[in-house]
Short mmCIF file of C-alpha atoms (C1' of nucleotides) in Angstrom, two decimals:
data_model
loop_
_atom_site.label_atom_id
_atom_site.label_comp_id
_atom_site.label_asym_id
_atom_site.label_seq_id
_atom_site.Cartn_x
_atom_site.Cartn_y
_atom_site.Cartn_z
CA MET A 1 -39.77 -73.58 27.19
CA LYS A 2 -36.98 -71.05 26.83
CA SER A 3 -36.35 -69.62 23.50
CA GLU A 4 -33.82 -71.06 21.32
CA ALA A 5 -30.86 -69.84 20.07
CA ALA A 6 -31.17 -66.86 17.97
CA SER A 7 -33.64 -66.96 15.33
CA THR A 8 -34.61 -71.03 15.22
CA ALA A 9 -38.44 -71.26 16.35
CA SER A 10 -39.56 -74.77 16.49
CA ALA A 11 -37.83 -77.85 15.60
CA ALA A 12 -34.46 -78.16 13.37
CA GLU A 13 -34.91 -75.39 11.18
CA ALA A 14 -30.95 -74.71 11.18
CA ALA A 15 -30.18 -71.54 13.02
CA SER A 16 -29.59 -68.10 11.20
CA TYR A 17 -28.12 -64.66 12.50
CA SER A 18 -28.26 -61.45 11.55
CA ILE A 19 -25.30 -59.57 11.27
CA SER A 20 -25.86 -57.43 14.64
CA GLU A 21 -26.10 -60.36 16.29
CA LEU A 22 -22.89 -61.84 15.49
CA ALA A 23 -21.44 -58.49 15.71
CA ARG A 24 -22.62 -58.66 19.38
CA GLU A 25 -21.84 -62.01 20.46
CA PHE A 26 -18.10 -61.31 19.05
CA ASP A 27 -17.87 -58.08 20.39
CA ILE A 28 -16.88 -56.72 17.20
CA THR A 29 -18.71 -54.25 14.64
CA THR A 30 -20.91 -54.95 11.54
CA ARG A 31 -18.59 -52.91 9.28
CA THR A 32 -15.76 -55.72 10.64
CA ILE A 33 -18.03 -58.73 9.68
CA ARG A 34 -18.71 -56.90 5.99
CA PHE A 35 -14.98 -56.41 5.90
CA TYR A 36 -14.02 -59.91 5.94
CA GLU A 37 -16.78 -60.73 3.60
CA ASP A 38 -15.44 -58.33 1.33
CA LYS A 39 -12.13 -59.97 1.94
CA GLY A 40 -13.65 -63.42 0.88
CA LEU A 41 -13.35 -64.74 4.46
CA ILE A 42 -17.36 -65.43 4.76
CA SER A 43 -19.98 -65.76 2.09
CA PRO A 44 -23.37 -65.38 3.91
CA ALA A 45 -26.66 -66.12 1.98
CA ARG A 46 -29.21 -63.33 1.04
CA ARG A 47 -32.89 -62.51 1.92
CA GLY A 48 -33.27 -59.79 -0.27
CA GLN A 49 -30.43 -57.43 0.26
CA THR A 50 -29.74 -58.48 4.28
CA ARG A 51 -26.95 -61.15 4.82
CA VAL A 52 -28.30 -64.12 6.65
CA TYR A 53 -25.63 -66.18 8.38
CA SER A 54 -25.58 -69.84 9.08
CA PRO A 55 -23.94 -71.57 11.83
CA GLU A 56 -21.08 -72.13 9.54
CA ASP A 57 -20.80 -68.68 8.63
CA ARG A 58 -20.40 -68.47 12.41
CA VAL A 59 -17.95 -70.53 12.96
CA ARG A 60 -16.08 -69.22 9.94
CA LEU A 61 -16.04 -65.83 12.18
CA LYS A 62 -14.80 -67.40 15.03
CA LEU A 63 -11.95 -69.41 13.01
CA ILE A 64 -11.02 -65.62 12.03
CA LEU A 65 -11.05 -64.42 15.53
CA ARG A 66 -8.91 -67.10 17.11
CA GLY A 67 -6.70 -66.32 14.22
CA LYS A 68 -6.51 -62.55 15.08
CA ARG A 69 -5.95 -63.46 18.88
CA LEU A 70 -2.73 -65.81 17.70
CA GLY A 71 -1.68 -62.45 15.47
CA PHE A 72 -2.43 -63.92 12.06
CA SER A 73 -3.09 -61.78 9.28
CA LEU A 74 -6.73 -62.48 7.42
CA ASP A 75 -4.94 -64.10 4.78
CA GLU A 76 -3.16 -66.44 7.02
CA SER A 77 -6.52 -67.32 8.72
CA ARG A 78 -8.21 -67.62 5.21
CA GLU A 79 -5.53 -70.13 4.44
CA ILE A 80 -6.17 -72.28 7.80
CA ILE A 81 -9.99 -72.19 6.99
CA ASP A 82 -9.29 -73.46 3.57
CA MET A 83 -7.47 -76.49 5.01
CA TYR A 84 -10.82 -77.52 6.56
CA ASP A 85 -12.81 -77.59 3.32
CA PRO A 86 -13.22 -80.86 1.48
CA ALA A 87 -12.02 -78.95 -1.50
CA HIS A 88 -8.56 -79.82 -2.22
CA GLY A 89 -8.51 -81.20 -5.58
CA ASN A 90 -5.21 -83.35 -7.07
CA VAL A 91 -2.30 -84.85 -5.61
CA GLU A 92 0.01 -82.06 -5.94
CA GLN A 93 -2.38 -79.92 -4.21
CA LEU A 94 -2.57 -82.25 -1.28
CA HIS A 95 0.96 -82.58 -0.97
CA ARG A 96 1.24 -78.78 -1.14
CA LEU A 97 -1.23 -78.49 1.69
CA LEU A 98 0.63 -81.20 3.79
CA GLN A 99 3.52 -78.99 3.56
CA HIS A 100 1.64 -76.10 4.88
CA ILE A 101 0.04 -77.70 7.66
CA GLU A 102 3.39 -78.65 8.60
CA GLN A 103 4.26 -75.02 8.40
CA LYS A 104 1.75 -73.57 10.80
CA ARG A 105 2.37 -76.28 13.09
CA ALA A 106 6.06 -75.47 13.26
CA GLN A 107 4.96 -71.81 14.05
CA LEU A 108 2.51 -72.64 16.45
CA GLN A 109 5.20 -74.57 18.23
CA GLN A 110 7.65 -71.62 18.12
CA GLN A 111 4.41 -69.73 19.44
CA LEU A 112 4.52 -72.37 22.48
CA ARG A 113 7.97 -71.73 23.28
CA ASP A 114 7.55 -67.90 23.15
CA ILE A 115 4.32 -68.10 25.26
CA GLU A 116 6.26 -70.47 28.28
CA SER A 117 9.70 -68.39 27.95
CA LEU A 118 7.19 -65.10 28.72
CA MET A 119 5.17 -66.75 31.38
CA GLY A 120 8.40 -67.53 33.52
CA GLU A 121 9.36 -63.80 33.14
CA LEU A 122 5.87 -62.47 33.99
CA ASP A 123 6.49 -64.64 37.18
CA ASP A 124 9.89 -62.98 37.90
CA ALA A 125 8.40 -59.65 37.26
CA GLU A 126 6.00 -60.33 39.68
CA THR A 127 8.11 -61.51 42.10
CA ARG A 128 10.49 -58.60 41.98
CA ALA A 129 7.09 -56.35 42.18
CA ARG A 130 5.98 -57.76 45.37
CA ALA A 131 9.25 -57.76 46.83
CA SER A 132 9.25 -53.95 46.02
CA LEU A 133 5.95 -53.79 47.58
CA ALA A 134 6.89 -55.70 50.81
CA GLN A 135 9.76 -53.26 51.18
CA ALA A 136 7.75 -50.14 50.53
CA GLU A 137 5.26 -51.13 53.31
CA ASN A 138 7.50 -51.91 56.26
CA LYS A 139 10.30 -48.91 55.33
CA MET B 1 41.55 -69.09 20.15
CA LYS B 2 38.74 -68.60 18.19
CA SER B 3 37.59 -65.24 17.49
CA GLU B 4 35.07 -63.85 20.26
CA ALA B 5 31.65 -62.66 19.57
CA ALA B 6 30.84 -59.85 17.36
CA SER B 7 33.41 -57.16 18.21
CA THR B 8 34.93 -57.98 21.55
CA ALA B 9 38.73 -58.48 21.35
CA SER B 10 40.27 -59.79 24.50
CA ALA B 11 39.08 -59.78 27.91
CA ALA B 12 35.65 -58.40 29.23
CA GLU B 13 35.21 -55.53 27.21
CA ALA B 14 31.56 -55.94 26.87
CA ALA B 15 30.57 -56.45 23.62
CA SER B 16 29.16 -54.39 21.30
CA TYR B 17 27.14 -54.78 18.02
CA SER B 18 26.91 -52.47 14.85
CA ILE B 19 23.23 -52.08 13.38
CA SER B 20 24.08 -54.14 10.37
CA GLU B 21 25.11 -56.84 12.75
CA LEU B 22 22.30 -57.02 14.20
CA ALA B 23 20.23 -56.81 11.35
CA ARG B 24 21.90 -59.82 9.84
CA GLU B 25 21.17 -61.84 12.82
CA PHE B 26 18.00 -61.35 13.15
CA ASP B 27 16.80 -61.40 9.76
CA ILE B 28 15.58 -57.87 9.63
CA THR B 29 16.41 -54.54 8.00
CA THR B 30 18.62 -51.89 9.53
CA ARG B 31 15.32 -49.48 8.93
CA THR B 32 13.51 -51.56 10.89
CA ILE B 33 15.90 -51.56 13.66
CA ARG B 34 15.85 -47.93 13.69
CA PHE B 35 12.05 -47.58 13.58
CA TYR B 36 12.19 -49.20 16.73
CA GLU B 37 14.46 -46.71 18.45
CA ASP B 38 12.35 -44.09 17.01
CA LYS B 39 9.29 -45.55 18.51
CA GLY B 40 11.49 -45.42 21.52
CA LEU B 41 12.02 -49.38 22.46
CA ILE B 42 15.75 -49.22 21.81
CA SER B 43 18.11 -46.37 23.05
CA PRO B 44 21.73 -47.63 21.62
CA ALA B 45 24.81 -45.43 22.35
CA ARG B 46 26.54 -43.16 19.61
CA ARG B 47 29.99 -43.28 18.84
CA GLY B 48 30.02 -39.94 17.00
CA GLN B 49 26.93 -40.42 14.64
CA THR B 50 27.07 -44.08 14.67
CA ARG B 51 25.15 -46.38 16.42
CA VAL B 52 26.62 -48.72 18.96
CA TYR B 53 24.52 -51.53 20.50
CA SER B 54 25.21 -53.05 23.87
CA PRO B 55 23.98 -56.53 24.77
CA GLU B 56 21.08 -55.27 26.27
CA ASP B 57 20.04 -53.45 23.43
CA ARG B 58 20.30 -56.73 21.64
CA VAL B 59 18.12 -58.51 24.19
CA ARG B 60 15.56 -55.85 24.08
CA LEU B 61 15.52 -56.29 20.27
CA LYS B 62 15.14 -60.12 20.93
CA LEU B 63 11.90 -59.11 23.27
CA ILE B 64 10.53 -57.13 20.57
CA LEU B 65 10.92 -59.77 17.78
CA ARG B 66 9.53 -62.54 20.21
CA GLY B 67 6.61 -60.24 20.92
CA LYS B 68 5.89 -59.88 17.09
CA ARG B 69 5.76 -63.85 16.81
CA LEU B 70 2.74 -63.82 19.57
CA GLY B 71 1.13 -61.04 17.59
CA PHE B 72 1.66 -58.35 19.97
CA SER B 73 1.91 -54.60 18.71
CA LEU B 74 5.16 -52.49 19.44
CA ASP B 75 3.30 -50.68 22.03
CA GLU B 76 2.43 -53.98 23.93
CA SER B 77 5.84 -55.11 23.74
CA ARG B 78 7.29 -51.90 24.92
CA GLU B 79 5.24 -52.44 27.97
CA ILE B 80 6.25 -55.80 28.32
CA ILE B 81 10.14 -54.64 28.54
CA ASP B 82 8.88 -51.96 30.90
CA MET B 83 7.70 -54.83 33.14
CA TYR B 84 11.40 -56.04 33.55
CA ASP B 85 12.83 -52.53 34.32
CA PRO B 86 13.32 -51.93 37.98
CA ALA B 87 11.95 -48.21 37.38
CA HIS B 88 8.56 -48.90 39.07
CA GLY B 89 8.48 -46.33 41.80
CA ASN B 90 5.72 -46.11 43.87
CA VAL B 91 3.33 -48.12 45.47
CA GLU B 92 0.29 -47.44 42.81
CA GLN B 93 2.54 -48.18 40.27
CA LEU B 94 3.37 -51.50 41.29
CA HIS B 95 -0.07 -52.28 42.00
CA ARG B 96 -0.54 -51.57 38.58
CA LEU B 97 2.25 -53.29 37.33
CA LEU B 98 0.91 -56.29 39.14
CA GLN B 99 -2.43 -55.82 37.11
CA HIS B 100 -0.92 -55.29 33.84
CA ILE B 101 1.02 -58.81 34.88
CA GLU B 102 -1.89 -60.64 35.31
CA GLN B 103 -3.69 -59.67 32.17
CA LYS B 104 -1.10 -60.47 29.89
CA ARG B 105 -0.83 -63.71 31.74
CA ALA B 106 -4.69 -64.24 31.25
CA GLN B 107 -4.03 -63.35 27.36
CA LEU B 108 -1.22 -65.79 27.03
CA GLN B 109 -3.06 -68.45 28.34
CA GLN B 110 -5.86 -67.71 25.97
CA GLN B 111 -3.44 -68.11 23.25
CA LEU B 112 -2.56 -71.22 24.76
CA ARG B 113 -6.08 -72.43 24.45
CA ASP B 114 -6.39 -71.14 21.29
CA ILE B 115 -3.39 -73.16 19.72
CA GLU B 116 -4.20 -76.12 21.41
CA SER B 117 -7.30 -76.34 19.45
CA LEU B 118 -5.86 -75.34 16.37
CA MET B 119 -3.20 -78.08 16.58
CA GLY B 120 -5.99 -80.42 17.12
CA GLU B 121 -7.58 -79.14 13.78
CA LEU B 122 -4.29 -79.50 11.93
CA ASP B 123 -4.09 -82.68 12.89
CA ASP B 124 -7.66 -83.49 11.90
CA ALA B 125 -7.02 -81.72 8.55
CA GLU B 126 -3.76 -83.90 8.35
CA THR B 127 -5.50 -87.18 8.53
CA ARG B 128 -8.47 -85.89 5.79
CA ALA B 129 -5.51 -84.97 3.50
CA ARG B 130 -3.79 -88.10 4.13
CA ALA B 131 -7.02 -90.18 3.39
CA SER B 132 -7.34 -88.35 -0.09
CA LEU B 133 -3.68 -89.02 -0.93
CA ALA B 134 -4.41 -92.71 -0.31
CA GLN B 135 -7.54 -92.93 -1.78
CA ALA B 136 -6.07 -91.14 -5.30
CA GLU B 137 -3.24 -93.40 -5.42
CA ASN B 138 -5.14 -96.66 -5.50
CA LYS B 139 -8.11 -95.59 -7.51
"C1'" DG C 1 42.55 -39.83 -4.52
"C1'" DC C 2 38.79 -42.23 -5.19
"C1'" DA C 3 35.61 -46.34 -5.17
"C1'" DG C 4 33.24 -48.78 -2.07
"C1'" DA C 5 31.18 -50.19 1.82
"C1'" DG C 6 28.51 -48.93 5.49
"C1'" DG C 7 25.96 -44.99 8.07
"C1'" DC C 8 23.03 -41.33 8.94
"C1'" DT C 9 19.06 -38.08 8.16
"C1'" DT C 10 14.77 -36.76 6.09
"C1'" DA C 11 10.76 -37.42 3.91
"C1'" DC C 12 7.29 -39.58 1.21
"C1'" DG C 13 4.85 -44.47 -0.05
"C1'" DT C 14 2.47 -48.35 0.92
"C1'" DT C 15 -0.52 -52.34 3.24
"C1'" DA C 16 -3.76 -54.32 6.14
"C1'" DA C 17 -7.57 -53.52 9.04
"C1'" DC C 18 -10.55 -51.59 10.25
"C1'" DG C 19 -13.22 -46.64 11.47
"C1'" DT C 20 -16.52 -42.98 10.13
"C1'" DA C 21 -19.95 -40.89 7.69
"C1'" DA C 22 -23.01 -39.97 4.17
"C1'" DA C 23 -27.38 -41.35 1.86
"C1'" DC C 24 -30.72 -44.35 1.16
"C1'" DG C 25 -34.50 -48.52 1.79
"C1'" DT C 26 -37.74 -50.82 4.95
"C1'" DA C 27 -40.36 -53.00 8.44
"C1'" DA C 28 -42.79 -52.53 13.09
"C1'" DA C 29 -44.30 -49.47 16.88
"C1'" DG C 30 -46.74 -45.52 18.68
"C1'" DC D 1 -47.56 -40.96 9.19
"C1'" DT D 2 -43.53 -40.67 11.29
"C1'" DT D 3 -39.84 -42.13 14.75
"C1'" DT D 4 -36.97 -45.64 15.45
"C1'" DA D 5 -34.22 -49.57 14.65
"C1'" DC D 6 -31.82 -52.33 11.58
"C1'" DG D 7 -29.79 -52.81 7.30
"C1'" DT D 8 -27.55 -51.76 2.75
"C1'" DT D 9 -23.49 -49.57 -0.44
"C1'" DT D 10 -20.09 -46.05 -1.42
"C1'" DA D 11 -16.66 -43.48 -0.41
"C1'" DC D 12 -12.81 -41.12 2.39
"C1'" DG D 13 -10.04 -41.43 6.44
"C1'" DT D 14 -6.96 -43.53 10.06
"C1'" DT D 15 -3.00 -46.00 12.26
"C1'" DA D 16 0.70 -49.41 12.50
"C1'" DA D 17 4.93 -51.13 10.85
"C1'" DC D 18 7.68 -50.69 8.05
"C1'" DG D 19 9.60 -50.24 2.68
"C1'" DT D 20 12.15 -47.05 -0.41
"C1'" DA D 21 14.55 -43.64 -2.15
"C1'" DA D 22 17.63 -39.21 -2.24
"C1'" DG D 23 21.37 -36.56 -0.60
"C1'" DC D 24 25.01 -36.83 2.35
"C1'" DC D 25 29.40 -38.30 5.99
"C1'" DT D 26 33.16 -40.97 6.73
"C1'" DC D 27 36.95 -44.33 6.95
"C1'" DT D 28 39.27 -48.22 4.19
"C1'" DG D 29 42.03 -50.68 0.63
"C1'" DC D 30 44.23 -50.09 -4.06
#
DNA sequence: GCAGAGGCTTACGTTAACGTAAACGTAAAG
DNA sequence: CTTTACGTTTACGTTAACGTAAGCCTCTGC
């Protein structure tokens, strides 16, 4: 039997991760992970002094990093993560949440358009570059 | 006859823009535009001291802002803009350019995947929020 | 002739997102 | 028993991307 995930030994003991394990997996530094905790984006458990990360913590980290790839600030990523929580109390807050979701959707749609046009331009640039290359070779 | 674009009077006099015109159009400050110039992203002409922006300058500005929406740094945007220039000299540079284009494409594809998943999660979040709302209303 | 309305330069200030380093604790390995 | 590996806190440093403000031209309308 192959060794299991990271720290789980036998049955269903809910895997946990050390800070350096996560750092390695996502190619970031431990400093970065602690920084995110400082900013209130993750709240790992503690065994004594040492941080112990749950699978949920790991998912949060993933969401943060995905946000980064999309150019989101940590505050924006926090907002998005909060949309996931079942913690939205009253009706007014729910309405605000829905508005917020709509805004994010609009932003993502703009990004889609931006990517589409940029992709086209990259195609053009490649075509021109290949043309220049061809001309350079048989000159 | 309706008044033409910004500063062009009669025939084909190649429109030009003042810094504040561009600032208004793109909803940024003049400081920001000058900052981009400082960083070598735009190089407007001068009439005396005053900056005079051509349509090409305006396009560059647009590209920078699109880059920002995609989370690019100014350096990255500069690289992308440079891909457009017909200034790639020798063969080696052309090969590097092609590699660069491929990298950007890969990055954009990752962003596409990220947007897709985030969109799906926004849908889920909306569904849950609407469910909570419905339950709150007929409780 | 002077008050605005722009425009310019120079320069210090600010925020986000970490980097870097010091100084210390602890547990397993040789 | 002392490396070695990993963990912790605290704190100052750094870079990008502007914001903000001061001080100074210059043209246009009244």
